[in-house]
mmCIF file of C-alpha atoms in Angstrom:
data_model
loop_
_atom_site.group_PDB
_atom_site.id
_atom_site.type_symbol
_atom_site.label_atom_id
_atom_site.label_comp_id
_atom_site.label_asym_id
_atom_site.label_seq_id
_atom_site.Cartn_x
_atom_site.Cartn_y
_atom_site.Cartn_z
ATOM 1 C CA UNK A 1 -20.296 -43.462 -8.699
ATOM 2 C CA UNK A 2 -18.834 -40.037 -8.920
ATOM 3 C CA UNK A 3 -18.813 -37.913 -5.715
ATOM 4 C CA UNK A 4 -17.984 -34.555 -4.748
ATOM 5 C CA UNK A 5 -18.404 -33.841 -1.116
ATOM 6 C CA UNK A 6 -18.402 -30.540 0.859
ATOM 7 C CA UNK A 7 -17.867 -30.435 4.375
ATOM 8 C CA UNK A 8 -21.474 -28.408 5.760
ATOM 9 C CA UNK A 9 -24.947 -28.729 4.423
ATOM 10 C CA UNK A 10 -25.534 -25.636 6.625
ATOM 11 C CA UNK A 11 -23.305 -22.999 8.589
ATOM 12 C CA UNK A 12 -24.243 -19.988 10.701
ATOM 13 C CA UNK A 13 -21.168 -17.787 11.399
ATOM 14 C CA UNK A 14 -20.642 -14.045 12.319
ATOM 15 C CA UNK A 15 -19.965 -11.137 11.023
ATOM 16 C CA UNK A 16 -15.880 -11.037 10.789
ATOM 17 C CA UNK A 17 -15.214 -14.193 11.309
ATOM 18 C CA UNK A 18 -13.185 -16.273 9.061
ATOM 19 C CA UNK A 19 -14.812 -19.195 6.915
ATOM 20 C CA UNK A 20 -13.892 -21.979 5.839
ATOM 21 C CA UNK A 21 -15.474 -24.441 3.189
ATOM 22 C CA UNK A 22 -14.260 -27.486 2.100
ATOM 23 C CA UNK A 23 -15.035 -29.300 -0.971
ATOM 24 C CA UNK A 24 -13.638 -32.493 -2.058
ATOM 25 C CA UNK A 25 -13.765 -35.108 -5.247
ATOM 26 C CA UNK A 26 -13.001 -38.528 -5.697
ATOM 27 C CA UNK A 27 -12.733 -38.706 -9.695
ATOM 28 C CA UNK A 28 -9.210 -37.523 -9.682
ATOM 29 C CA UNK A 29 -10.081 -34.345 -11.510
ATOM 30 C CA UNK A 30 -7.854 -31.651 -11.895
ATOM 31 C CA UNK A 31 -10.192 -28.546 -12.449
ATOM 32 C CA UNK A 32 -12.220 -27.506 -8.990
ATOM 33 C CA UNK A 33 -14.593 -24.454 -8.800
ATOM 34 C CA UNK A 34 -16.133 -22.574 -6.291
ATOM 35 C CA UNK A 35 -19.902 -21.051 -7.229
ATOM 36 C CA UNK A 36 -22.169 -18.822 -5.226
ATOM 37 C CA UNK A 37 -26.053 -19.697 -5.972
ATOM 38 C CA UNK A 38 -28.419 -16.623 -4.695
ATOM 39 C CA UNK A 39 -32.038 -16.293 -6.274
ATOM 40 C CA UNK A 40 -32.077 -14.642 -9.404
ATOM 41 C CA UNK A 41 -28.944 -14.230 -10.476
ATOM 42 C CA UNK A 42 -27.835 -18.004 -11.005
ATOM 43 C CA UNK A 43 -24.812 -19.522 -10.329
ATOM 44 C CA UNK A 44 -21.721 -17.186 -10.402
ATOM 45 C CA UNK A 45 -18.233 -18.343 -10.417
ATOM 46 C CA UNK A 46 -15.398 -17.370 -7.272
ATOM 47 C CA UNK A 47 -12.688 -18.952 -8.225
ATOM 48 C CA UNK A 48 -11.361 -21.751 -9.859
ATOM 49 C CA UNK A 49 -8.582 -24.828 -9.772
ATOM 50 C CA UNK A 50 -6.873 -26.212 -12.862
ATOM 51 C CA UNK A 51 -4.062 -27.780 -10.903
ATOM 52 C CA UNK A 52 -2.796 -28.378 -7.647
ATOM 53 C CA UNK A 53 -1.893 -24.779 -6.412
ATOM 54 C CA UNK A 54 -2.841 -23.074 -9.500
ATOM 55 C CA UNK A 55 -6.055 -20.877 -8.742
ATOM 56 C CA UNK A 56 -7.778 -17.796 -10.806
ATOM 57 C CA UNK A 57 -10.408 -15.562 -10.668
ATOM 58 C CA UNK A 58 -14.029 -16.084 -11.332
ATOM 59 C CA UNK A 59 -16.948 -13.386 -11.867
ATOM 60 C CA UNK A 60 -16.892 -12.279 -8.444
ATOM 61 C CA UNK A 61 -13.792 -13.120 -6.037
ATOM 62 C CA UNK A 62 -13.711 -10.363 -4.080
ATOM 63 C CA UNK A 63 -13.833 -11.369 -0.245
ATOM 64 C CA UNK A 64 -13.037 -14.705 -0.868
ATOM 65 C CA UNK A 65 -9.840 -16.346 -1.464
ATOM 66 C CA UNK A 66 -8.646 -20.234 -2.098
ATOM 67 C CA UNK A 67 -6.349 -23.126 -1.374
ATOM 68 C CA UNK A 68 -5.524 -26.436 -3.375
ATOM 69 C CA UNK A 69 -2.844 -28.054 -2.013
ATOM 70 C CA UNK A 70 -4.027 -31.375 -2.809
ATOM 71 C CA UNK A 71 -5.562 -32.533 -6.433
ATOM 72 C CA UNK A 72 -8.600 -34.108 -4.428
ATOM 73 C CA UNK A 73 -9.746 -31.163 -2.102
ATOM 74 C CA UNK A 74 -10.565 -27.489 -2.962
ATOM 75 C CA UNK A 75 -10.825 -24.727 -0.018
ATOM 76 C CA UNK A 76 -13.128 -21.568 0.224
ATOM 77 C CA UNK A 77 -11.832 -19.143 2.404
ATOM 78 C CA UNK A 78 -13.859 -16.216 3.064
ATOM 79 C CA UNK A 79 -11.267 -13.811 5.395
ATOM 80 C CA UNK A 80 -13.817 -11.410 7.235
ATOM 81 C CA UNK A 81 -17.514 -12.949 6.597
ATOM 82 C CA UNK A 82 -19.899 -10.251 5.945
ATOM 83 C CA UNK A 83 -23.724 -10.569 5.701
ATOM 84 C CA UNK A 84 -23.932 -10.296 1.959
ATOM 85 C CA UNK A 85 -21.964 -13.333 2.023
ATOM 86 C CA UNK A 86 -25.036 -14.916 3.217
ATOM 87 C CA UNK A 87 -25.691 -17.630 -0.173
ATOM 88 C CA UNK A 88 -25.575 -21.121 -0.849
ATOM 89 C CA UNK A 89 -22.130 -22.312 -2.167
ATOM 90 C CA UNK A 90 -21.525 -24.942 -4.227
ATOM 91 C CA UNK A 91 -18.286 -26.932 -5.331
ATOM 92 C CA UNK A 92 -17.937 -29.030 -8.876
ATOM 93 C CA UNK A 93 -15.232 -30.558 -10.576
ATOM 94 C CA UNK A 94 -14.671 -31.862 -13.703
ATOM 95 C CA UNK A 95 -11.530 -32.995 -16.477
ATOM 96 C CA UNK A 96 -9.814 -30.192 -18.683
ATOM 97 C CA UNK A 97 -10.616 -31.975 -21.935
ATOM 98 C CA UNK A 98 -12.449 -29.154 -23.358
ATOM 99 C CA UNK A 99 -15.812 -27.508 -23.502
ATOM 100 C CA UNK A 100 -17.792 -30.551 -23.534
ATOM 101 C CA UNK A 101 -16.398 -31.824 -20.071
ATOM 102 C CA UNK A 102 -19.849 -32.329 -17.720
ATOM 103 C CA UNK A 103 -19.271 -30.508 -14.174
ATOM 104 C CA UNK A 104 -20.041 -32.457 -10.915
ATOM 105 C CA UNK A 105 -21.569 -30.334 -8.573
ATOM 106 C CA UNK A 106 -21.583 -31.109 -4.772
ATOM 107 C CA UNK A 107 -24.653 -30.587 -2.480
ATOM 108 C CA UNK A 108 -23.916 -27.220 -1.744
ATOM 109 C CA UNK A 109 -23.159 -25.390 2.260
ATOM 110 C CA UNK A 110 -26.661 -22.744 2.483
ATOM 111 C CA UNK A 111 -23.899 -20.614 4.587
ATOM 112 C CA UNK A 112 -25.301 -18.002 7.164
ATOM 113 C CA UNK A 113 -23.910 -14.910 8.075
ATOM 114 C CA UNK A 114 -25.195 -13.238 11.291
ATOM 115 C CA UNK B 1 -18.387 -11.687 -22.972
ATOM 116 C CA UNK B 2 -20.358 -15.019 -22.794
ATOM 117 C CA UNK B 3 -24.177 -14.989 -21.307
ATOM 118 C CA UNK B 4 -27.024 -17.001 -21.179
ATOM 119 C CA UNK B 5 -30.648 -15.786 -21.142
ATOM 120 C CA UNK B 6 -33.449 -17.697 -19.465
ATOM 121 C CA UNK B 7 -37.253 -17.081 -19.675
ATOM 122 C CA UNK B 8 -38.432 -15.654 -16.694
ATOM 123 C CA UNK B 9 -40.417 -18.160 -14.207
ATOM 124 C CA UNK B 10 -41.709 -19.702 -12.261
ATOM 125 C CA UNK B 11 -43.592 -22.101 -14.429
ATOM 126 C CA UNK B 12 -46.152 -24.036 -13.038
ATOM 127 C CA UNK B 13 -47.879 -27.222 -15.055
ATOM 128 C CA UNK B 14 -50.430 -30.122 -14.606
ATOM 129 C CA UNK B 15 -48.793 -33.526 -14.971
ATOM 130 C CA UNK B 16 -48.812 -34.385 -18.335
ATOM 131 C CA UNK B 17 -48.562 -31.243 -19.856
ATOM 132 C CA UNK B 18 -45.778 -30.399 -22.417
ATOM 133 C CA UNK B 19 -42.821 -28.099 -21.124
ATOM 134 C CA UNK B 20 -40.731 -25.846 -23.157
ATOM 135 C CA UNK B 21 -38.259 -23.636 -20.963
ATOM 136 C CA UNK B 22 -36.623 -21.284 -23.621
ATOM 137 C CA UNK B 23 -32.963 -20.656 -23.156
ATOM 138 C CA UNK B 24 -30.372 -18.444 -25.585
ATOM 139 C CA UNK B 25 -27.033 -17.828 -26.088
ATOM 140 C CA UNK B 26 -24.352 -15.545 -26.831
ATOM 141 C CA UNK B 27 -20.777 -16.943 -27.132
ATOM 142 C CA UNK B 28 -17.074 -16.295 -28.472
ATOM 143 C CA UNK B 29 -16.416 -19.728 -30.648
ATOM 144 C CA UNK B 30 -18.231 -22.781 -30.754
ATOM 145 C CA UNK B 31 -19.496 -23.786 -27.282
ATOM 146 C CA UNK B 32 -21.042 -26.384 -25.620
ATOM 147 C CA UNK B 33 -24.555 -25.873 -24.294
ATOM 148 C CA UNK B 34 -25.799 -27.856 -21.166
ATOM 149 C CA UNK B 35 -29.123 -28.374 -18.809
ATOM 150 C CA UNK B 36 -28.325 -28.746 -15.822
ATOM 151 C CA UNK B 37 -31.768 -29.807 -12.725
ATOM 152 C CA UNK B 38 -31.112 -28.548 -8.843
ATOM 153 C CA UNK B 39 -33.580 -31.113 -7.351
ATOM 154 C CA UNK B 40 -34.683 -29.191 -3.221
ATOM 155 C CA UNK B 41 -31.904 -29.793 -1.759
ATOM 156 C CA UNK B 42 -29.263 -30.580 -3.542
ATOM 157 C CA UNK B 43 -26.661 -29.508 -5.594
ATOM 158 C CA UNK B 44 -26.948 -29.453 -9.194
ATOM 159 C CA UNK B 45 -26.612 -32.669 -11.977
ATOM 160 C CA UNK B 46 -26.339 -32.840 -15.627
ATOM 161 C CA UNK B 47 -29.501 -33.419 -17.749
ATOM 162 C CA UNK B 48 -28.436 -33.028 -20.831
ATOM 163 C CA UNK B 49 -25.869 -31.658 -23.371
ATOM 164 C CA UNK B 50 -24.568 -31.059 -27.454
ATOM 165 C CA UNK B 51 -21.477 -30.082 -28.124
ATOM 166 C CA UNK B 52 -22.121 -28.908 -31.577
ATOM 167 C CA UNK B 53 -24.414 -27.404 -34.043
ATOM 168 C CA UNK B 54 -27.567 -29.818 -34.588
ATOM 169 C CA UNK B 55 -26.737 -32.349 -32.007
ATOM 170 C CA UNK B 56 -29.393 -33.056 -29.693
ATOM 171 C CA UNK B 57 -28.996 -34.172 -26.254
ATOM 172 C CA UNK B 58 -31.657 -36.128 -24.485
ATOM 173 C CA UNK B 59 -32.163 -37.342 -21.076
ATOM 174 C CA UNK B 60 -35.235 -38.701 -18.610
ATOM 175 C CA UNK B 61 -38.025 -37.721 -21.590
ATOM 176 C CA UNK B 62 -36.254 -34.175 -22.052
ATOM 177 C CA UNK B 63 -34.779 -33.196 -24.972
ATOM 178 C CA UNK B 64 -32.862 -29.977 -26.276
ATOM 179 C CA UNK B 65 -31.561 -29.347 -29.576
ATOM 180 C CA UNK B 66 -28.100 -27.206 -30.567
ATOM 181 C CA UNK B 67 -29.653 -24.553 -32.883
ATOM 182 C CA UNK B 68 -26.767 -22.269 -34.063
ATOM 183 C CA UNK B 69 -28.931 -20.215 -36.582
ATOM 184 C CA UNK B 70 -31.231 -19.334 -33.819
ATOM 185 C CA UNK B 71 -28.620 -19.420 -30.919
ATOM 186 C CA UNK B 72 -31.144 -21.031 -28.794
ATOM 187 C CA UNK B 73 -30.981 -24.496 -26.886
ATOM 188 C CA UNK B 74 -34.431 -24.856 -25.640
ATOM 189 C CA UNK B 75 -35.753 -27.598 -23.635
ATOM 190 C CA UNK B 76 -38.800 -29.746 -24.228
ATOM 191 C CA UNK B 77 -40.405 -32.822 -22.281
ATOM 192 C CA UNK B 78 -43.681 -34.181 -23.842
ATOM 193 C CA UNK B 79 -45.538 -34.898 -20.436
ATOM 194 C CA UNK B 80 -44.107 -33.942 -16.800
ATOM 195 C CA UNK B 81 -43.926 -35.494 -14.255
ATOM 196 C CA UNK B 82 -44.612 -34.499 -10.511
ATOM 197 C CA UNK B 83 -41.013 -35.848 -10.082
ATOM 198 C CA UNK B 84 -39.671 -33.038 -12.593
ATOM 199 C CA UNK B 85 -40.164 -30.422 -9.978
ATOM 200 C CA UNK B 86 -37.124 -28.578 -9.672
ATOM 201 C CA UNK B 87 -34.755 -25.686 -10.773
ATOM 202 C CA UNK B 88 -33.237 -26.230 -14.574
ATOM 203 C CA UNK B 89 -30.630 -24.094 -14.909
ATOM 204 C CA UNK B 90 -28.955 -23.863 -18.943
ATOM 205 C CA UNK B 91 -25.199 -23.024 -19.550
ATOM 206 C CA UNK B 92 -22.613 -23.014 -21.930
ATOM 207 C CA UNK B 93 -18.857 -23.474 -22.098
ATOM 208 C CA UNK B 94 -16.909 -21.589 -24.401
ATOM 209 C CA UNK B 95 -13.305 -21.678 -23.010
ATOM 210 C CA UNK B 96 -10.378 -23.896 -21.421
ATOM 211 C CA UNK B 97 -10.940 -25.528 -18.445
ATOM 212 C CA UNK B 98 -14.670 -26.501 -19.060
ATOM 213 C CA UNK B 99 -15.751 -22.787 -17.222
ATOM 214 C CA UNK B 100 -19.441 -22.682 -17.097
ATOM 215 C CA UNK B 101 -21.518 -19.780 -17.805
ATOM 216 C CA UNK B 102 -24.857 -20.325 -16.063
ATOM 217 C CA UNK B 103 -28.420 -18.738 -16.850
ATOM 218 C CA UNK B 104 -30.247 -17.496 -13.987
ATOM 219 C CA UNK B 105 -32.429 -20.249 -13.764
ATOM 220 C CA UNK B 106 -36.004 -21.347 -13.451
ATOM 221 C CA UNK B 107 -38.504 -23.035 -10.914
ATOM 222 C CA UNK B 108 -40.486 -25.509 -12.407
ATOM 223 C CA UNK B 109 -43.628 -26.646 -10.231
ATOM 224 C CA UNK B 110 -45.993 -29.808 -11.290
ATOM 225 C CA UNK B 111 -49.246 -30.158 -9.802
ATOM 226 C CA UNK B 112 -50.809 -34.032 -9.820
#
């Protein structure tokens, strides 16, 4: 069975402190993403992987940066946490074989920031 | 740019009643169009999907049909389930690297 794990269900952190979120998959994937879910507005993409080291830009990156130095695990970084940083993040991965390719979505860190 | 439009919610129903949750499209190309259910908490999974014009993807009694004329991939379940509670979010993928586009989602309640 296909898994994607992430390392918190739930985190409480401060204001300026820096956050880290870990995702990883076991289907040997090579494209990772990083989503932000808040009420409303859906799911909008950070950033994504389509190879080990190679990163780009989502929808909305700004705060946030990210790290793949291994094909199985996908970092979220957020340098200087800030309240409106308070969302639920979730992780997926899935193959590059085109636009068909299903995502597999972790269960998501509900991340707060005090 | 791609998007993907949503009717509003929430949407409560009786078990047994017939859904629809209306979802449209505007895309670059020929996408693929997905459901994808958030069941509380947990991350999201795939219901369904077509990859082309006319195809019809089916899943769990739900069923949602690729309707380039109209742009629309709507989904339909003949009788819910309290089970089917849940968030049903639709998307599409128009590019490389299977990049979703996600609609804002919807909260669907059933009441026994």
């Amino acid at each position: 069975d296909v898994k994607v794990t992430q390392s918190s269900r739930y985190l409480v952190k401060r204001t300026g402190e820096k956050v880290f979120l870990e995702c990883v998959q076991d289907m040997d994937h090579e494209n990772m993403f990083w989503y932000r879910q808040d009420p409303g507005l859906g799911l909008r993409l950070i950033y994504f992987s389509y190879d080990v080291k190679m990163k780009e830009k989502g929808d909305i990156p700004e705060g946030y940066s990210v790290s793949r130095e291994k094909k199985e695990r996908f970092s979220l970084i957020l340098e200087s946490a800030s309240t409106n940083q308070t969302s639920m993040y979730l992780c997926a991965s899935s193959n590059p074989r085109g636009t068909g390719e299903t995502q597999y979505f972790g269960p998501g860190t509900r991340l707060l920031v005090l | 740019g791609n998007s993907v439009t949503q009717m509003e919610g929430p949407v409560t129903l009786s078990e047994e009643a017939f859904l629809t949750i209306n979802c449209t499209y505007t895309a670059t190309g020929y996408p693929s169009l997905f459901w994808y259910v958030q069941y509380p908490g947990e991350g999201l999974q795939l219901l369904l999907k077509a990859t082309k014009a006319d195809d019809k993807g089916s899943n769990k009694g739900f069923e949602a049909t690729y309707r380039k004329e109209t742009t629309s991939f709507h989904l339909e379940k003949g009788s819910v389930q309290v089970s089917d509670s849940a968030v049903y979010f639709c998307a599409l993928s128009a590019g490389a690297n299977s990049k979703l586009t996600f609609g804002k989602g919807i909260t669907l309640s059933v009441r026994p």
